[in-house]
């Protein structure tokens, strides 16, 4: 990918986040660039053997979440349970001891009812905040409740006083360089909360082969290169497709692949997922899980991942390259049908192996 004529610094291309009184070069809040990992509790890990995932199952897998490199766990599907449950207390205590924050996924409509009675019991138990279903909160009723508790946050959609604004703009853009570029520019050029980029969809039950995973892997690097937080759903890091409740495949050769010890009909879990288990992918340096692990570790530790602006470079058709302003990080994406030259620099990571030093079709790379 040849950079032509230096940075393309049109008014719509150089974009900046507005972060209020936060010092751009100062210490950032814990949520500022967090990797948030949403868990559908009933489908993640079953500790008591009843065939349904539970909070103790998550607690038993915290080591995996630390290995993966997530910062925040978002618990989905248990909003109707007891905030004072011992299982939640155990999970919160162990997660916090290991440096993980815990949010609750909730559907609260402040236009219909006072959100305080719904939210305060969870906050009183030590939950670090909420990921809300899409609702508008122009009066900031939710934010007012959460502000009563130090260092708690809200990930929201629509209008409201959220810390992070959840968006599926990258997913909606599809896998084409120009729409993806426009989606990024539109989000970063908009006033309001810091973005929380999401890609996961559960709209396909098709097994993902090598070709189908190629754009998934490329967009993961684009997502993780951008300024802001990131929202993943469990199983996304394995390249799993399909259905609302993906039962996490952990290990072994037989269904349900370590999800549960229950004797049950597990025929809804594709047998081909034996190749997608955590165990299988951890042993494969070329796997999608290994790519996510390396990318998330690099994002958390490499000094190039700074800056709240991006600048765009000239690039071949169906390709783009942007740099995080204030750092040396470049992210290049090739959605064309042909290999293209890379920008100058040292390659940190690529979503697929380079071919003769060029960026193959359907591939993204990070350079410094």
Short mmCIF file of C-alpha atoms in Angstrom, two decimals:
data_model
loop_
_atom_site.label_atom_id
_atom_site.label_comp_id
_atom_site.label_asym_id
_atom_site.label_seq_id
_atom_site.Cartn_x
_atom_site.Cartn_y
_atom_site.Cartn_z
CA UNK A 1 0.00 0.00 0.00
CA UNK A 2 1.78 3.10 -1.21
CA UNK A 3 1.20 6.27 0.81
CA UNK A 4 0.76 9.00 -1.73
CA UNK A 5 1.64 12.59 -0.97
CA UNK A 6 1.75 12.22 2.82
CA UNK A 7 -1.26 12.46 5.11
CA UNK A 8 -4.55 13.42 3.50
CA UNK A 9 -5.59 16.03 6.04
CA UNK A 10 -8.94 17.22 4.79
CA UNK A 11 -11.28 18.69 7.37
CA UNK A 12 -13.38 15.56 7.38
CA UNK A 13 -10.37 13.26 7.61
CA UNK A 14 -8.58 14.64 10.67
CA UNK A 15 -10.93 13.85 13.50
CA UNK A 16 -10.70 14.41 17.22
CA UNK A 17 -12.57 13.12 20.22
CA UNK A 18 -13.89 15.68 22.65
CA UNK A 19 -13.15 14.49 26.18
CA UNK A 20 -14.27 17.44 28.25
CA UNK A 21 -11.72 18.54 30.81
CA UNK A 22 -9.71 15.32 30.54
CA UNK A 23 -6.04 16.06 29.89
CA UNK A 24 -5.16 14.47 26.55
CA UNK A 25 -1.71 13.49 27.86
CA UNK A 26 -2.77 12.79 31.45
CA UNK A 27 -3.83 9.62 33.17
CA UNK A 28 -6.94 8.14 31.58
CA UNK A 29 -10.02 6.72 33.35
CA UNK A 30 -10.10 2.93 33.54
CA UNK A 31 -12.82 2.71 30.91
CA UNK A 32 -11.26 5.04 28.34
CA UNK A 33 -9.73 2.35 26.11
CA UNK A 34 -11.18 -0.72 27.83
CA UNK A 35 -11.86 -4.03 26.13
CA UNK A 36 -15.37 -5.00 27.25
CA UNK A 37 -16.38 -8.66 26.93
CA UNK A 38 -20.11 -9.36 26.99
CA UNK A 39 -21.05 -12.78 28.34
CA UNK A 40 -24.45 -14.34 27.76
CA UNK A 41 -24.37 -15.94 31.19
CA UNK A 42 -26.55 -18.93 30.37
CA UNK A 43 -24.32 -19.91 27.44
CA UNK A 44 -20.79 -19.38 28.78
CA UNK A 45 -19.96 -22.04 31.37
CA UNK A 46 -22.11 -24.35 33.51
CA UNK A 47 -20.63 -24.96 36.97
CA UNK A 48 -23.50 -26.81 38.65
CA UNK A 49 -24.19 -29.28 35.86
CA UNK A 50 -27.78 -28.33 35.11
CA UNK A 51 -27.06 -27.60 31.46
CA UNK A 52 -27.31 -23.81 31.83
CA UNK A 53 -24.41 -21.42 32.26
CA UNK A 54 -24.14 -19.61 35.58
CA UNK A 55 -22.11 -17.05 37.50
CA UNK A 56 -19.93 -19.64 39.19
CA UNK A 57 -19.13 -20.98 35.74
CA UNK A 58 -17.84 -17.55 34.76
CA UNK A 59 -15.84 -17.36 37.97
CA UNK A 60 -14.21 -20.65 37.08
CA UNK A 61 -13.12 -19.21 33.74
CA UNK A 62 -11.71 -15.88 34.92
CA UNK A 63 -8.22 -17.17 34.17
CA UNK A 64 -9.17 -17.44 30.51
CA UNK A 65 -10.50 -13.88 30.47
CA UNK A 66 -7.25 -12.62 31.97
CA UNK A 67 -5.28 -14.63 29.40
CA UNK A 68 -7.39 -13.14 26.62
CA UNK A 69 -6.71 -9.65 27.92
CA UNK A 70 -10.17 -8.22 28.60
CA UNK A 71 -10.63 -5.36 31.06
CA UNK A 72 -14.38 -5.50 31.65
CA UNK A 73 -16.93 -8.30 31.87
CA UNK A 74 -20.50 -7.43 30.85
CA UNK A 75 -23.05 -9.85 32.29
CA UNK A 76 -26.06 -10.32 29.99
CA UNK A 77 -29.24 -12.28 30.56
CA UNK A 78 -29.47 -12.00 34.36
CA UNK A 79 -31.02 -8.58 34.86
CA UNK A 80 -34.04 -10.19 36.54
CA UNK A 81 -31.99 -12.04 39.14
CA UNK A 82 -31.21 -11.03 42.73
CA UNK A 83 -28.47 -8.38 42.97
CA UNK A 84 -27.63 -9.69 46.44
CA UNK A 85 -27.07 -13.28 45.31
CA UNK A 86 -24.02 -14.99 46.85
CA UNK A 87 -22.92 -16.14 43.41
CA UNK A 88 -22.71 -12.55 42.17
CA UNK A 89 -20.86 -11.51 45.33
CA UNK A 90 -18.30 -14.27 44.76
CA UNK A 91 -17.83 -13.29 41.11
CA UNK A 92 -17.49 -9.59 41.88
CA UNK A 93 -14.94 -10.21 44.62
CA UNK A 94 -12.77 -12.51 42.54
CA UNK A 95 -13.04 -10.39 39.39
CA UNK A 96 -12.08 -7.23 41.27
CA UNK A 97 -9.18 -9.04 42.97
CA UNK A 98 -7.90 -9.89 39.50
CA UNK A 99 -8.27 -6.37 38.13
CA UNK A 100 -11.45 -6.98 36.13
CA UNK A 101 -14.45 -4.66 36.19
CA UNK A 102 -17.99 -6.03 35.98
CA UNK A 103 -20.95 -4.35 34.25
CA UNK A 104 -24.57 -5.44 34.00
CA UNK A 105 -26.43 -5.48 30.70
CA UNK A 106 -29.80 -3.86 31.40
CA UNK A 107 -32.86 -2.58 29.58
CA UNK A 108 -33.96 0.54 31.45
CA UNK A 109 -36.29 3.09 29.90
CA UNK A 110 -36.00 6.36 31.86
CA UNK A 111 -38.87 7.81 29.84
CA UNK A 112 -41.25 5.34 31.52
CA UNK A 113 -39.92 4.93 35.04
CA UNK A 114 -37.38 6.20 37.55
CA UNK A 115 -34.21 4.19 36.85
CA UNK A 116 -32.96 4.56 40.42
CA UNK A 117 -34.81 1.61 42.02
CA UNK A 118 -33.60 -0.66 39.22
CA UNK A 119 -29.96 0.43 39.14
CA UNK A 120 -29.07 1.23 42.77
CA UNK A 121 -29.37 -2.36 44.13
CA UNK A 122 -26.75 -3.50 41.62
CA UNK A 123 -24.48 -0.54 42.33
CA UNK A 124 -24.83 -1.14 46.06
CA UNK A 125 -23.48 -4.66 45.54
CA UNK A 126 -20.36 -3.35 43.80
CA UNK A 127 -21.22 -3.61 40.10
CA UNK A 128 -19.05 -1.16 38.15
CA UNK A 129 -21.79 0.12 35.88
CA UNK A 130 -24.16 -0.84 33.09
CA UNK A 131 -24.37 -1.56 29.40
CA UNK A 132 -27.82 -0.33 28.49
CA UNK A 133 -30.10 -1.42 25.69
CA UNK A 134 -30.69 1.35 23.12
CA UNK A 135 -32.71 4.08 24.84
CA UNK A 136 -32.71 7.85 24.81
CA UNK A 137 -32.16 9.60 28.14
CA UNK A 138 -32.20 13.33 27.34
CA UNK A 139 -32.73 14.24 31.01
CA UNK A 140 -29.68 12.17 32.05
CA UNK A 141 -31.72 10.32 34.68
CA UNK A 142 -29.49 7.24 34.42
CA UNK A 143 -26.30 9.27 34.56
CA UNK A 144 -27.55 11.07 37.66
CA UNK A 145 -28.04 7.77 39.48
CA UNK A 146 -24.70 6.34 38.44
CA UNK A 147 -22.92 9.57 39.39
CA UNK A 148 -23.85 8.90 43.03
CA UNK A 149 -21.35 6.04 42.99
CA UNK A 150 -17.67 6.87 42.39
CA UNK A 151 -15.89 5.47 39.35
CA UNK A 152 -18.94 3.77 37.81
CA UNK A 153 -19.87 4.05 34.15
CA UNK A 154 -22.59 3.56 31.56
CA UNK A 155 -22.19 2.23 28.04
CA UNK A 156 -25.25 3.48 26.19
CA UNK A 157 -26.80 3.97 22.79
CA UNK A 158 -28.80 6.97 21.70
CA UNK A 159 -28.91 10.25 23.58
CA UNK A 160 -27.70 10.30 27.17
CA UNK A 161 -24.91 11.18 29.54
CA UNK A 162 -22.96 7.98 28.90
CA UNK A 163 -19.24 7.58 29.35
CA UNK A 164 -19.09 5.30 26.29
CA UNK A 165 -21.32 5.25 23.21
CA UNK A 166 -21.89 1.74 21.89
CA UNK A 167 -21.90 1.54 18.11
CA UNK A 168 -22.14 -1.13 15.42
CA UNK A 169 -21.02 1.28 12.72
CA UNK A 170 -18.15 -0.97 11.64
CA UNK A 171 -20.40 -4.00 11.35
CA UNK A 172 -23.01 -2.08 9.36
CA UNK A 173 -20.35 -0.76 6.98
CA UNK A 174 -19.55 -4.25 5.72
CA UNK A 175 -16.16 -5.26 4.36
CA UNK A 176 -15.33 -2.52 1.91
CA UNK A 177 -12.65 0.08 2.58
CA UNK A 178 -14.53 3.25 1.69
CA UNK A 179 -17.71 2.55 3.72
CA UNK A 180 -15.56 1.48 6.68
CA UNK A 181 -13.53 4.67 6.39
CA UNK A 182 -16.71 6.75 6.27
CA UNK A 183 -18.09 4.95 9.31
CA UNK A 184 -14.91 5.64 11.29
CA UNK A 185 -14.80 9.28 10.26
CA UNK A 186 -18.48 9.84 11.06
CA UNK A 187 -18.14 8.37 14.55
CA UNK A 188 -14.93 10.15 15.47
CA UNK A 189 -16.12 13.46 14.02
CA UNK A 190 -19.31 13.42 16.10
CA UNK A 191 -19.52 15.20 19.45
CA UNK A 192 -20.55 13.23 22.48
CA UNK A 193 -19.29 10.27 24.48
CA UNK A 194 -16.17 8.31 23.63
CA UNK A 195 -16.92 5.49 21.17
CA UNK A 196 -17.14 1.83 22.10
CA UNK A 197 -16.61 -0.05 18.84
CA UNK A 198 -18.46 -3.33 18.30
CA UNK A 199 -18.41 -5.83 15.46
CA UNK A 200 -20.18 -8.99 16.65
CA UNK A 201 -23.41 -10.13 15.09
CA UNK A 202 -25.39 -13.30 15.72
CA UNK A 203 -27.21 -13.44 12.41
CA UNK A 204 -25.64 -16.51 10.84
CA UNK A 205 -25.44 -20.17 11.71
CA UNK A 206 -23.02 -20.96 8.89
CA UNK A 207 -19.74 -22.53 9.91
CA UNK A 208 -16.93 -20.11 9.20
CA UNK A 209 -14.25 -21.62 7.00
CA UNK A 210 -10.87 -20.06 6.25
CA UNK A 211 -12.27 -17.75 3.58
CA UNK A 212 -15.18 -16.60 5.74
CA UNK A 213 -12.87 -15.83 8.66
CA UNK A 214 -10.51 -13.68 6.59
CA UNK A 215 -12.58 -10.43 6.74
CA UNK A 216 -13.51 -11.15 10.36
CA UNK A 217 -9.85 -11.23 11.33
CA UNK A 218 -9.04 -8.12 9.29
CA UNK A 219 -11.84 -6.09 10.86
CA UNK A 220 -10.73 -7.19 14.33
CA UNK A 221 -7.42 -5.40 13.75
CA UNK A 222 -9.21 -2.30 12.44
CA UNK A 223 -11.51 -2.28 15.47
CA UNK A 224 -8.66 -2.71 17.96
CA UNK A 225 -6.55 -0.01 16.30
CA UNK A 226 -9.11 2.77 16.73
CA UNK A 227 -9.27 5.33 19.55
CA UNK A 228 -11.88 4.35 22.12
CA UNK A 229 -13.15 1.29 23.91
CA UNK A 230 -13.97 -2.05 22.28
CA UNK A 231 -16.97 -4.32 22.90
CA UNK A 232 -16.72 -8.03 22.17
CA UNK A 233 -19.27 -10.80 22.66
CA UNK A 234 -18.20 -14.14 24.04
CA UNK A 235 -17.07 -16.47 21.30
CA UNK A 236 -16.26 -13.62 18.93
CA UNK A 237 -12.56 -14.13 19.64
CA UNK A 238 -12.93 -17.73 18.48
CA UNK A 239 -14.47 -16.72 15.16
CA UNK A 240 -17.80 -18.32 16.11
CA UNK A 241 -20.82 -17.44 13.97
CA UNK A 242 -24.48 -17.62 14.55
CA UNK A 243 -27.40 -17.68 16.96
CA UNK A 244 -28.21 -15.54 19.95
CA UNK A 245 -26.85 -17.95 22.56
CA UNK A 246 -23.53 -19.38 21.47
CA UNK A 247 -22.56 -22.05 24.00
CA UNK A 248 -18.88 -21.50 24.54
CA UNK A 249 -16.80 -24.46 23.31
CA UNK A 250 -13.95 -24.90 25.78
CA UNK A 251 -12.19 -28.20 25.19
CA UNK A 252 -12.42 -31.82 24.13
CA UNK A 253 -13.63 -33.65 21.07
CA UNK A 254 -17.28 -34.23 21.97
CA UNK A 255 -20.20 -31.84 22.34
CA UNK A 256 -20.80 -29.72 24.41
CA UNK A 257 -17.01 -29.23 24.42
CA UNK A 258 -16.62 -28.56 28.13
CA UNK A 259 -19.51 -26.13 28.43
CA UNK A 260 -21.43 -28.44 30.80
CA UNK A 261 -21.22 -31.86 32.43
CA UNK A 262 -24.97 -32.33 32.01
CA UNK A 263 -26.24 -35.33 30.06
CA UNK A 264 -28.43 -33.57 27.54
CA UNK A 265 -29.19 -33.23 23.87
CA UNK A 266 -26.37 -31.03 22.59
CA UNK A 267 -27.14 -31.54 18.90
CA UNK A 268 -27.73 -27.79 18.46
CA UNK A 269 -23.97 -27.29 18.87
CA UNK A 270 -22.29 -27.94 15.51
CA UNK A 271 -19.88 -30.87 15.70
CA UNK A 272 -17.44 -28.91 13.54
CA UNK A 273 -16.91 -26.57 16.48
CA UNK A 274 -14.36 -29.10 17.67
CA UNK A 275 -11.94 -26.99 15.59
CA UNK A 276 -13.08 -23.76 17.27
CA UNK A 277 -12.63 -24.73 20.94
CA UNK A 278 -10.49 -22.60 23.21
CA UNK A 279 -8.21 -25.58 23.76
CA UNK A 280 -7.65 -26.18 20.05
CA UNK A 281 -7.07 -22.53 19.24
CA UNK A 282 -4.68 -21.87 22.12
CA UNK A 283 -2.43 -24.56 20.65
CA UNK A 284 -2.50 -22.95 17.20
CA UNK A 285 -0.47 -19.75 16.77
CA UNK A 286 -2.33 -19.02 13.53
CA UNK A 287 -5.82 -19.31 15.05
CA UNK A 288 -8.30 -16.47 15.38
CA UNK A 289 -8.03 -16.68 19.19
CA UNK A 290 -4.26 -16.32 18.99
CA UNK A 291 -4.69 -13.28 16.74
CA UNK A 292 -7.04 -11.63 19.25
CA UNK A 293 -4.71 -12.45 22.15
CA UNK A 294 -1.67 -10.98 20.42
CA UNK A 295 -3.60 -7.92 19.23
CA UNK A 296 -5.13 -7.18 22.64
CA UNK A 297 -1.81 -7.61 24.43
CA UNK A 298 -0.11 -5.30 21.95
CA UNK A 299 -2.91 -2.76 22.23
CA UNK A 300 -2.51 -2.71 26.02
CA UNK A 301 1.29 -2.58 26.19
CA UNK A 302 2.74 -1.02 23.02
CA UNK A 303 3.41 2.73 23.33
CA UNK A 304 2.12 3.39 19.80
CA UNK A 305 -1.51 2.88 20.85
CA UNK A 306 -2.14 6.47 21.90
CA UNK A 307 -3.83 9.51 20.44
CA UNK A 308 -7.49 10.40 20.00
CA UNK A 309 -7.18 11.56 16.39
CA UNK A 310 -6.61 9.61 13.22
CA UNK A 311 -5.22 10.88 9.94
CA UNK A 312 -5.76 9.17 6.60
CA UNK A 313 -3.18 8.47 3.92
CA UNK A 314 -3.67 8.11 0.21
CA UNK A 315 -4.09 4.44 -0.72
CA UNK A 316 -5.02 2.23 -3.69
CA UNK A 317 -8.66 1.66 -4.54
CA UNK A 318 -10.53 -0.51 -2.02
CA UNK A 319 -7.79 0.04 0.56
CA UNK A 320 -7.09 2.51 3.33
CA UNK A 321 -4.40 3.40 5.84
CA UNK A 322 -4.75 5.58 8.91
CA UNK A 323 -2.35 6.67 11.62
CA UNK A 324 -3.10 7.45 15.25
CA UNK A 325 -1.99 11.09 15.50
CA UNK A 326 0.63 11.59 18.18
CA UNK A 327 1.95 8.07 17.73
CA UNK A 328 3.57 5.96 15.02
CA UNK A 329 0.80 3.35 14.72
CA UNK A 330 -0.53 2.78 11.20
CA UNK A 331 -3.43 0.46 10.40
CA UNK A 332 -3.70 -0.64 6.77
CA UNK A 333 -6.65 -2.53 5.27
CA UNK A 334 -6.92 -4.20 1.85
CA UNK A 335 -10.46 -5.09 0.76
CA UNK A 336 -9.50 -5.33 -2.91
CA UNK A 337 -8.99 -8.54 -4.89
CA UNK A 338 -5.23 -8.05 -5.33
CA UNK A 339 -2.18 -7.81 -3.05
CA UNK A 340 -0.95 -4.26 -2.46
CA UNK A 341 2.32 -2.78 -1.16
CA UNK A 342 2.45 -1.99 2.54
CA UNK A 343 3.10 1.49 3.92
CA UNK A 344 6.67 2.06 5.11
CA UNK A 345 7.39 0.78 8.59
CA UNK A 346 7.88 -2.28 10.76
CA UNK A 347 5.00 -4.74 10.71
CA UNK A 348 3.72 -5.45 14.21
CA UNK A 349 0.88 -7.81 13.31
CA UNK A 350 -1.18 -8.85 10.30
CA UNK A 351 -4.51 -10.64 10.16
CA UNK A 352 -3.19 -13.08 7.56
CA UNK A 353 0.42 -13.79 6.54
CA UNK A 354 1.96 -11.34 4.11
CA UNK A 355 2.67 -12.55 0.58
CA UNK A 356 6.04 -11.53 -0.83
CA UNK A 357 6.03 -8.58 1.56
CA UNK A 358 2.65 -7.32 0.33
CA UNK A 359 -0.74 -7.08 2.02
CA UNK A 360 -2.99 -9.85 0.63
CA UNK A 361 -6.68 -9.37 -0.23
CA UNK A 362 -8.95 -9.26 2.79
CA UNK A 363 -6.11 -8.50 5.19
CA UNK A 364 -5.24 -5.79 7.70
CA UNK A 365 -1.88 -4.99 9.27
CA UNK A 366 -0.43 -2.82 12.01
CA UNK A 367 2.85 -1.03 11.42
CA UNK A 368 5.04 1.46 13.27
#
